[in-house]
C-alpha cells in the first residue's frame, strides 16, 4: 500500500516549479494557497501576481505535472487566482486604494502614447484586473474620444466619479473643461489643478492606474510625475532616430525622479502589405536600440494598422474591435509584459510576495 500523501511532499514537488518571470519557485514566492489532500486527490490555488500573467499556461502545466509525479497522486484540482502586489506609496500619499500607478510617457506628441495607454488599460481590464485610466494629457486629452465617453457621471459629494468603458474606469482632463475652452495653465495654477484632479476622484480599489501623461519633459509632465507616486513608467517611441532623442530625454526625466522604467515600446514599427511584404516606414530597430542603450526592457513593436486609428476615432479600441489582429495581439502581449514588470519591481529584493491588506 502506498504511503499516505503529505502536504510536505506536495510542497516539495511544487518547490521545483519556477515562476518564469520572477525566477523563484512557487513555494518560496508564497504562491501556493489552500492546499488540501483527500485520499489520492490534491487541490490547491496558485496565487499569481497578476491576472494578465503572460505565462499562466506554462505555470499551470508545470505545477500540474510536478504534483502528478508525486507517488500516490491520482488527480490534481488547481485554480489560478491573482492578487496584484501593492506598491503602497499611492495609498500613503494621496490616500487612494490604488495598488500601482503606471505612467505612459513620450518624448513628443503624435507617437501613439494615448492609443497605447488606452489599449493597454483595456487589455488589462479584459484579463480581469481592476483598472483605471487617468488622462492627464492636458494638451491633447483625447482618451474620451478613443473610449467613446462623452461625460462623467454626476459627482458624489465633492468627489468626481470616473466614467466606465470596456470594463475600466476613466477620467480625463478633457471631460472637465467645456468643449472649445482652451487649456492655458501655467505654474501654480497647473500644479493645483493637477493635485485636485488626482486627489478628488472616487476610484475605488484598483490594481493598476494607467496615467496618460502629457508628451515631453515640460512643466506639465514634470509636475504630474512629481505629484503622483508612480510604480513605473513606459516610454513610447517611433523607430526613427530623431524620435529616439526625444524619447531618451523623457526616459531620463523619470530616472531623475527615481521612477523605475518598465520598458520601451516602439509604435508604428512597420506596415504589413497585402502581398506579404513588410515595409519599415519610419526606419527600424530604434526602440530596441534605446532600450539597450538605457538598459531598460524592450516591451515590443506595434505595427501600423488603420484599424488602430479607426478604433480611436470611433470609440472602440482595437483590442476590442479586432482582438485577434496582429496589432491587437502585440498590444495585449505588451500589457502582459507591463503587468509582469510591475510584479518583478514589487518583488524587489524580497523573496516573498507582499500580502495585500484589503480594507
Ligand atoms: P499621442 O498620444 O502620442 O499624441 P495618439 O495616440 O493620439 O498619439 O495617436 C496619434 C494618431 O496616430 C491617432 O490618430 C492614432 O489613431 C494613430 N495611431 C497611433 N498608433 C497607431 C498605429 N500603430 N497604427 C495606426 N495608427 C496609429
Short mmCIF file of C-alpha atoms and ligand atoms in Angstrom, two decimals:
data_model
loop_
_atom_site.label_atom_id
_atom_site.label_comp_id
_atom_site.label_asym_id
_atom_site.label_seq_id
_atom_site.Cartn_x
_atom_site.Cartn_y
_atom_site.Cartn_z
CA UNK A 1 0.00 0.00 0.00
CA UNK A 2 1.26 3.48 -0.93
CA UNK A 3 2.35 5.86 1.82
CA UNK A 4 -0.20 8.44 2.88
CA UNK A 5 0.26 11.69 0.94
CA UNK A 6 1.53 14.63 2.96
CA UNK A 7 1.41 18.37 2.34
CA UNK A 8 5.19 18.40 2.71
CA UNK A 9 5.67 16.02 -0.24
CA UNK A 10 3.36 18.10 -2.44
CA UNK A 11 5.10 21.35 -1.45
CA UNK A 12 8.48 19.73 -2.07
CA UNK A 13 7.34 18.90 -5.62
CA UNK A 14 5.96 22.40 -6.18
CA UNK A 15 9.16 23.97 -4.91
CA UNK A 16 10.80 22.60 -8.08
CA UNK A 17 8.48 24.71 -10.26
CA UNK A 18 9.82 28.13 -11.16
CA UNK A 19 7.82 31.29 -11.76
CA UNK A 20 9.43 32.03 -15.12
CA UNK A 21 9.34 35.80 -14.80
CA UNK A 22 10.20 36.19 -11.12
CA UNK A 23 12.89 33.47 -11.26
CA UNK A 24 11.95 31.85 -7.98
CA UNK A 25 9.89 28.78 -7.15
CA UNK A 26 6.17 28.86 -6.39
CA UNK A 27 6.61 27.82 -2.75
CA UNK A 28 9.33 30.34 -1.91
CA UNK A 29 7.16 33.01 -3.51
CA UNK A 30 4.24 32.03 -1.26
CA UNK A 31 2.06 31.41 -4.31
CA UNK A 32 0.57 28.08 -3.17
CA UNK A 33 -2.56 28.55 -1.11
CA UNK A 34 -5.38 26.35 0.26
CA UNK A 35 -3.52 23.09 -0.24
CA UNK A 36 -5.81 20.14 0.57
CA UNK A 37 -5.29 16.40 0.29
CA UNK A 38 -8.18 13.99 0.21
CA UNK A 39 -7.14 10.37 -0.37
CA UNK A 40 -5.27 10.42 -3.70
CA UNK A 41 -6.70 13.80 -4.70
CA UNK A 42 -4.77 17.05 -4.29
CA UNK A 43 -6.26 20.51 -4.64
CA UNK A 44 -4.70 23.95 -4.32
CA UNK A 45 -4.76 27.53 -5.55
CA UNK A 46 -1.85 29.17 -7.37
CA UNK A 47 -1.92 32.86 -6.47
CA UNK A 48 -0.46 34.78 -9.43
CA UNK A 49 0.80 38.33 -9.15
CA UNK A 50 -1.45 39.49 -11.98
CA UNK A 51 -4.48 38.13 -13.86
CA UNK A 52 -2.62 39.27 -17.00
CA UNK A 53 0.23 36.82 -16.30
CA UNK A 54 1.81 36.12 -19.71
CA UNK A 55 2.98 32.64 -18.74
CA UNK A 56 -0.01 31.36 -16.77
CA UNK A 57 -0.42 28.39 -19.15
CA UNK A 58 3.17 27.30 -18.56
CA UNK A 59 2.92 27.68 -14.77
CA UNK A 60 -0.33 25.69 -14.72
CA UNK A 61 1.11 22.86 -16.82
CA UNK A 62 4.37 22.57 -14.88
CA UNK A 63 2.67 22.70 -11.47
CA UNK A 64 0.18 20.00 -12.51
CA UNK A 65 2.95 17.76 -13.87
CA UNK A 66 5.05 18.19 -10.73
CA UNK A 67 2.20 17.20 -8.41
CA UNK A 68 1.07 14.29 -10.60
CA UNK A 69 4.65 12.96 -10.43
CA UNK A 70 4.41 12.58 -6.62
CA UNK A 71 3.87 8.85 -5.92
CA UNK A 72 0.28 8.23 -4.84
CA UNK A 73 -1.30 11.28 -6.51
CA UNK A 74 -4.11 10.35 -8.89
CA UNK A 75 -5.73 13.68 -9.60
CA UNK A 76 -4.99 17.38 -9.25
CA UNK A 77 -7.51 20.15 -8.94
CA UNK A 78 -5.85 23.50 -9.39
CA UNK A 79 -7.24 27.01 -9.57
CA UNK A 80 -5.34 30.08 -10.73
CA UNK A 81 -6.22 33.26 -8.89
CA UNK A 82 -4.41 36.55 -8.64
CA UNK A 83 -3.53 39.18 -6.11
CA UNK A 84 -1.67 42.13 -7.59
CA UNK A 85 1.16 43.34 -5.32
CA UNK A 86 0.66 46.71 -3.74
CA UNK A 87 3.21 49.38 -4.35
CA UNK A 88 1.89 51.09 -1.21
CA UNK A 89 3.11 54.58 -1.95
CA UNK A 90 -0.10 55.68 -3.66
CA UNK A 91 -2.15 54.77 -0.61
CA UNK A 92 0.16 56.66 1.68
CA UNK A 93 0.37 59.86 -0.27
CA UNK A 94 -2.98 60.54 -1.83
CA UNK A 95 -4.99 58.20 0.31
CA UNK A 96 -6.38 56.16 -2.57
CA UNK A 97 -6.64 52.36 -2.64
CA UNK A 98 -4.61 52.14 -5.83
CA UNK A 99 -2.07 49.35 -5.89
CA UNK A 100 0.10 50.56 -8.77
CA UNK A 101 0.19 53.71 -10.89
CA UNK A 102 1.87 53.34 -14.28
CA UNK A 103 2.73 56.38 -16.38
CA UNK A 104 2.79 56.29 -20.16
CA UNK A 105 5.09 58.98 -21.49
CA UNK A 106 6.70 60.00 -24.77
CA UNK A 107 9.29 62.48 -25.94
CA UNK A 108 6.83 64.24 -28.20
CA UNK A 109 3.21 64.19 -29.30
CA UNK A 110 1.70 62.12 -32.06
CA UNK A 111 3.68 58.93 -31.44
CA UNK A 112 0.63 56.98 -30.24
CA UNK A 113 1.07 57.44 -26.49
CA UNK A 114 -2.67 57.82 -25.77
CA UNK A 115 -3.59 55.00 -28.13
CA UNK A 116 -1.20 52.70 -26.29
CA UNK A 117 -2.33 53.86 -22.83
CA UNK A 118 -5.97 53.16 -23.78
CA UNK A 119 -5.31 49.75 -25.34
CA UNK A 120 -3.04 48.57 -22.51
CA UNK A 121 -5.67 49.64 -19.97
CA UNK A 122 -8.45 47.82 -21.85
CA UNK A 123 -6.30 44.70 -22.33
CA UNK A 124 -5.53 44.56 -18.57
CA UNK A 125 -9.22 45.06 -17.74
CA UNK A 126 -10.14 42.25 -20.17
CA UNK A 127 -7.78 39.92 -18.28
CA UNK A 128 -9.80 40.54 -15.11
CA UNK A 129 -7.71 43.23 -13.43
CA UNK A 130 -9.31 46.29 -11.80
CA UNK A 131 -8.07 49.11 -13.98
CA UNK A 132 -8.36 52.88 -14.04
CA UNK A 133 -7.20 55.22 -16.79
CA UNK A 134 -6.35 58.81 -15.96
CA UNK A 135 -5.89 61.00 -18.99
CA UNK A 136 -3.64 63.74 -17.71
CA UNK A 137 -2.50 64.85 -21.17
CA UNK A 138 -3.69 68.41 -20.66
CA UNK A 139 -2.60 69.49 -24.14
CA UNK A 140 -4.46 66.81 -26.06
CA UNK A 141 -6.85 64.91 -23.80
CA UNK A 142 -8.27 62.53 -26.39
CA UNK A 143 -8.99 59.34 -24.46
CA UNK A 144 -12.73 60.22 -24.16
CA UNK A 145 -12.98 60.00 -27.96
CA UNK A 146 -10.91 56.82 -28.02
CA UNK A 147 -13.21 55.17 -25.47
CA UNK A 148 -16.48 56.70 -26.67
CA UNK A 149 -17.06 58.53 -23.39
CA UNK A 150 -18.91 61.85 -23.58
CA UNK A 151 -19.35 62.87 -19.98
CA UNK A 152 -18.68 61.92 -16.39
CA UNK A 153 -21.43 60.66 -14.07
CA UNK A 154 -22.59 63.30 -11.56
CA UNK A 155 -20.11 63.83 -8.72
CA UNK A 156 -20.81 62.29 -5.33
CA UNK A 157 -20.28 64.85 -2.60
CA UNK A 158 -17.11 66.68 -3.56
CA UNK A 159 -15.64 63.68 -5.36
CA UNK A 160 -15.52 63.16 -9.12
CA UNK A 161 -16.88 59.79 -10.26
CA UNK A 162 -14.98 58.13 -13.15
CA UNK A 163 -16.81 57.07 -16.31
CA UNK A 164 -16.96 53.34 -17.17
CA UNK A 165 -15.92 51.93 -20.53
CA UNK A 166 -14.90 48.42 -21.62
CA UNK A 167 -14.53 47.24 -18.05
CA UNK A 168 -12.34 50.10 -16.88
CA UNK A 169 -12.84 53.35 -15.04
CA UNK A 170 -11.63 56.50 -16.71
CA UNK A 171 -11.32 60.19 -16.13
CA UNK A 172 -9.89 62.81 -18.42
CA UNK A 173 -8.93 66.46 -18.23
CA UNK A 174 -10.89 66.64 -21.49
CA UNK A 175 -14.14 65.89 -19.61
CA UNK A 176 -13.54 68.62 -17.05
CA UNK A 177 -13.40 71.57 -19.42
CA UNK A 178 -16.13 72.73 -21.75
CA UNK A 179 -15.61 71.85 -25.43
CA UNK A 180 -13.56 74.54 -27.13
CA UNK A 181 -12.37 76.04 -23.85
CA UNK A 182 -8.61 76.46 -24.05
CA UNK A 183 -6.37 74.79 -21.52
CA UNK A 184 -3.85 77.50 -20.74
CA UNK A 185 -2.39 76.65 -17.43
CA UNK A 186 0.86 77.78 -16.00
CA UNK A 187 2.96 77.25 -12.95
CA UNK A 188 0.98 77.33 -9.70
CA UNK A 189 -2.39 77.08 -11.48
CA UNK A 190 -1.32 73.90 -13.22
CA UNK A 191 0.05 72.44 -10.02
CA UNK A 192 -3.11 73.00 -8.00
CA UNK A 193 -5.33 71.76 -10.84
CA UNK A 194 -3.28 68.59 -11.06
CA UNK A 195 -3.39 67.94 -7.33
CA UNK A 196 -7.13 68.45 -7.29
CA UNK A 197 -7.55 66.19 -10.30
CA UNK A 198 -5.51 63.49 -8.60
CA UNK A 199 -6.98 63.69 -5.13
CA UNK A 200 -10.67 64.22 -5.83
CA UNK A 201 -11.56 61.12 -7.85
CA UNK A 202 -13.52 58.23 -6.37
CA UNK A 203 -11.63 55.33 -7.96
CA UNK A 204 -12.41 52.54 -5.53
CA UNK A 205 -9.87 49.73 -5.26
CA UNK A 206 -7.66 49.44 -8.37
CA UNK A 207 -4.90 47.01 -9.32
CA UNK A 208 -3.50 49.33 -11.98
CA UNK A 209 -3.99 53.01 -12.68
CA UNK A 210 -2.67 53.86 -16.14
CA UNK A 211 -1.74 57.53 -16.42
CA UNK A 212 -1.54 59.13 -19.85
CA UNK A 213 0.97 61.94 -19.28
CA UNK A 214 1.47 64.99 -21.48
CA UNK A 215 4.28 64.44 -24.01
CA UNK A 216 7.77 65.75 -23.45
CA UNK A 217 9.58 66.90 -20.37
CA UNK A 218 7.89 70.26 -19.92
CA UNK A 219 6.38 71.64 -16.73
CA UNK A 220 3.14 69.71 -17.03
CA UNK A 221 4.81 66.33 -17.45
CA UNK A 222 7.21 67.09 -14.63
CA UNK A 223 4.53 68.35 -12.19
CA UNK A 224 2.39 65.31 -12.81
CA UNK A 225 5.21 62.85 -12.49
CA UNK A 226 6.19 64.54 -9.22
CA UNK A 227 2.65 64.70 -7.83
CA UNK A 228 1.92 61.02 -8.43
CA UNK A 229 3.74 58.24 -6.64
CA UNK A 230 4.44 56.15 -9.74
CA UNK A 231 5.28 52.44 -9.63
CA UNK A 232 6.84 52.70 -13.05
CA UNK A 233 6.84 54.38 -16.44
CA UNK A 234 6.55 53.19 -20.02
CA UNK A 235 8.15 55.16 -22.84
CA UNK A 236 6.57 55.17 -26.30
CA UNK A 237 8.73 56.00 -29.28
CA UNK A 238 8.78 55.72 -33.06
CA UNK A 239 11.54 53.78 -34.81
CA UNK A 240 13.42 56.76 -36.30
CA UNK A 241 16.41 58.41 -34.68
CA UNK A 242 15.00 61.93 -34.22
CA UNK A 243 12.18 60.46 -32.20
CA UNK A 244 14.62 58.46 -30.10
CA UNK A 245 16.46 61.54 -28.90
CA UNK A 246 13.17 62.96 -27.60
CA UNK A 247 12.21 59.63 -26.05
CA UNK A 248 15.58 59.38 -24.37
CA UNK A 249 15.02 62.78 -22.71
CA UNK A 250 11.60 61.59 -21.49
CA UNK A 251 13.19 58.48 -20.08
CA UNK A 252 15.86 60.48 -18.27
CA UNK A 253 13.17 62.64 -16.65
CA UNK A 254 11.68 59.55 -14.96
CA UNK A 255 15.14 58.38 -13.94
CA UNK A 256 15.80 61.75 -12.30
CA UNK A 257 12.54 61.37 -10.38
CA UNK A 258 13.57 57.82 -9.41
CA UNK A 259 10.60 56.26 -11.19
CA UNK A 260 11.53 52.77 -12.44
CA UNK A 261 11.36 52.43 -16.23
CA UNK A 262 9.18 49.41 -17.01
CA UNK A 263 10.24 49.44 -20.63
CA UNK A 264 10.26 50.98 -24.10
CA UNK A 265 7.57 50.42 -26.75
CA UNK A 266 8.20 51.06 -30.43
CA UNK A 267 4.99 52.16 -32.17
CA UNK A 268 4.27 52.32 -35.91
CA UNK A 269 7.21 49.96 -36.42
CA UNK A 270 6.21 48.52 -39.78
CA UNK A 271 3.35 48.05 -42.19
CA UNK A 272 2.39 44.59 -43.44
CA UNK A 273 1.29 44.87 -47.07
CA UNK A 274 -1.37 42.64 -48.63
CA UNK A 275 1.27 40.86 -50.76
CA UNK A 276 3.02 39.66 -47.59
CA UNK A 277 5.94 42.09 -47.67
CA UNK A 278 6.79 44.25 -44.69
CA UNK A 279 7.58 47.93 -45.02
CA UNK A 280 9.63 49.85 -42.44
CA UNK A 281 8.09 53.25 -43.00
CA UNK A 282 9.95 55.07 -40.23
CA UNK A 283 13.16 53.03 -40.24
CA UNK A 284 13.63 50.14 -37.86
CA UNK A 285 15.09 48.96 -34.59
CA UNK A 286 15.20 52.32 -32.83
CA UNK A 287 13.12 51.27 -29.84
CA UNK A 288 15.33 48.27 -29.19
CA UNK A 289 18.40 50.47 -29.55
CA UNK A 290 17.04 52.93 -26.97
CA UNK A 291 16.18 50.09 -24.58
CA UNK A 292 19.66 48.66 -24.93
CA UNK A 293 21.45 51.98 -24.56
CA UNK A 294 19.50 52.81 -21.40
CA UNK A 295 19.47 49.25 -20.05
CA UNK A 296 15.69 49.07 -19.88
CA UNK A 297 13.44 46.21 -21.02
CA UNK A 298 12.17 46.35 -24.61
CA UNK A 299 8.45 45.65 -24.39
CA UNK A 300 7.71 45.19 -28.09
CA UNK A 301 6.86 46.61 -31.51
CA UNK A 302 3.43 47.70 -32.65
CA UNK A 303 2.70 47.68 -36.39
CA UNK A 304 0.83 50.39 -38.28
CA UNK A 305 -2.74 49.30 -38.86
CA UNK A 306 -5.58 51.54 -39.99
CA UNK A 307 -7.92 49.75 -37.57
CA UNK A 308 -5.98 51.40 -34.73
CA UNK A 309 -6.89 54.86 -35.99
CA UNK A 310 -10.44 53.84 -36.92
CA UNK A 311 -10.87 52.34 -33.45
CA UNK A 312 -9.50 55.50 -31.84
CA UNK A 313 -11.82 57.76 -33.82
CA UNK A 314 -14.92 55.62 -33.28
CA UNK A 315 -14.51 54.97 -29.56
CA UNK A 316 -13.80 51.25 -29.87
CA UNK A 317 -10.15 50.37 -29.11
CA UNK A 318 -8.57 47.86 -31.49
CA UNK A 319 -8.09 45.26 -28.70
CA UNK A 320 -11.92 45.18 -28.56
CA UNK A 321 -12.83 45.79 -32.22
CA UNK A 322 -10.25 43.36 -33.74
CA UNK A 323 -8.96 41.31 -30.78
CA UNK A 324 -7.28 38.66 -32.95
CA UNK A 325 -5.47 41.03 -35.33
CA UNK A 326 -1.64 41.13 -35.13
CA UNK A 327 -1.73 44.70 -33.80
CA UNK A 328 -4.20 43.82 -31.01
CA UNK A 329 -2.17 40.74 -30.10
CA UNK A 330 1.01 42.87 -29.94
CA UNK A 331 -0.75 45.36 -27.64
CA UNK A 332 -2.12 42.58 -25.42
CA UNK A 333 1.30 40.95 -25.13
CA UNK A 334 2.80 44.31 -24.16
CA UNK A 335 0.09 44.80 -21.50
CA UNK A 336 1.02 41.39 -20.05
CA UNK A 337 4.71 42.29 -20.05
CA UNK A 338 3.95 45.56 -18.25
CA UNK A 339 2.00 43.66 -15.58
CA UNK A 340 4.89 41.21 -15.24
CA UNK A 341 7.39 44.07 -14.87
CA UNK A 342 5.23 45.54 -12.08
CA UNK A 343 5.33 42.19 -10.27
CA UNK A 344 9.10 41.98 -10.70
CA UNK A 345 9.55 45.53 -9.40
CA UNK A 346 7.22 44.84 -6.45
CA UNK A 347 9.17 41.75 -5.52
CA UNK A 348 12.37 43.82 -5.44
CA UNK A 349 14.97 42.20 -3.22
CA UNK A 350 12.28 40.39 -1.19
CA UNK A 351 11.87 36.67 -1.59
CA UNK A 352 8.18 36.55 -0.83
CA UNK A 353 5.26 38.43 -2.29
CA UNK A 354 3.84 41.08 0.00
CA UNK A 355 0.45 40.16 1.42
CA UNK A 356 -2.03 42.81 0.38
CA UNK A 357 -4.07 44.34 3.13
CA UNK A 358 -7.66 44.57 1.96
CA UNK A 359 -9.50 47.38 3.64
P1 LIG B 1 -0.13 60.80 -28.84
O1 LIG B 1 -0.94 60.46 -27.63
O2 LIG B 1 1.29 60.33 -28.75
O3 LIG B 1 -0.23 62.24 -29.24
P2 LIG B 1 -2.16 59.33 -30.32
O4 LIG B 1 -2.32 58.12 -29.52
O5 LIG B 1 -3.21 60.40 -30.19
O6 LIG B 1 -0.72 59.97 -30.09
O7 LIG B 1 -2.02 58.87 -31.84
C1 LIG B 1 -1.90 59.78 -32.92
C2 LIG B 1 -2.66 59.24 -34.12
O8 LIG B 1 -1.99 58.08 -34.64
C3 LIG B 1 -4.07 58.79 -33.80
O9 LIG B 1 -4.90 59.13 -34.88
C4 LIG B 1 -3.96 57.29 -33.68
O10 LIG B 1 -5.18 56.62 -34.01
C5 LIG B 1 -2.88 56.96 -34.69
N1 LIG B 1 -2.09 55.75 -34.34
C6 LIG B 1 -1.39 55.51 -33.22
N2 LIG B 1 -0.77 54.31 -33.26
C7 LIG B 1 -1.10 53.76 -34.48
C8 LIG B 1 -0.78 52.52 -35.13
N3 LIG B 1 0.01 51.63 -34.56
N4 LIG B 1 -1.31 52.32 -36.37
C9 LIG B 1 -2.10 53.24 -36.96
N5 LIG B 1 -2.44 54.42 -36.41
C10 LIG B 1 -1.94 54.69 -35.17
#
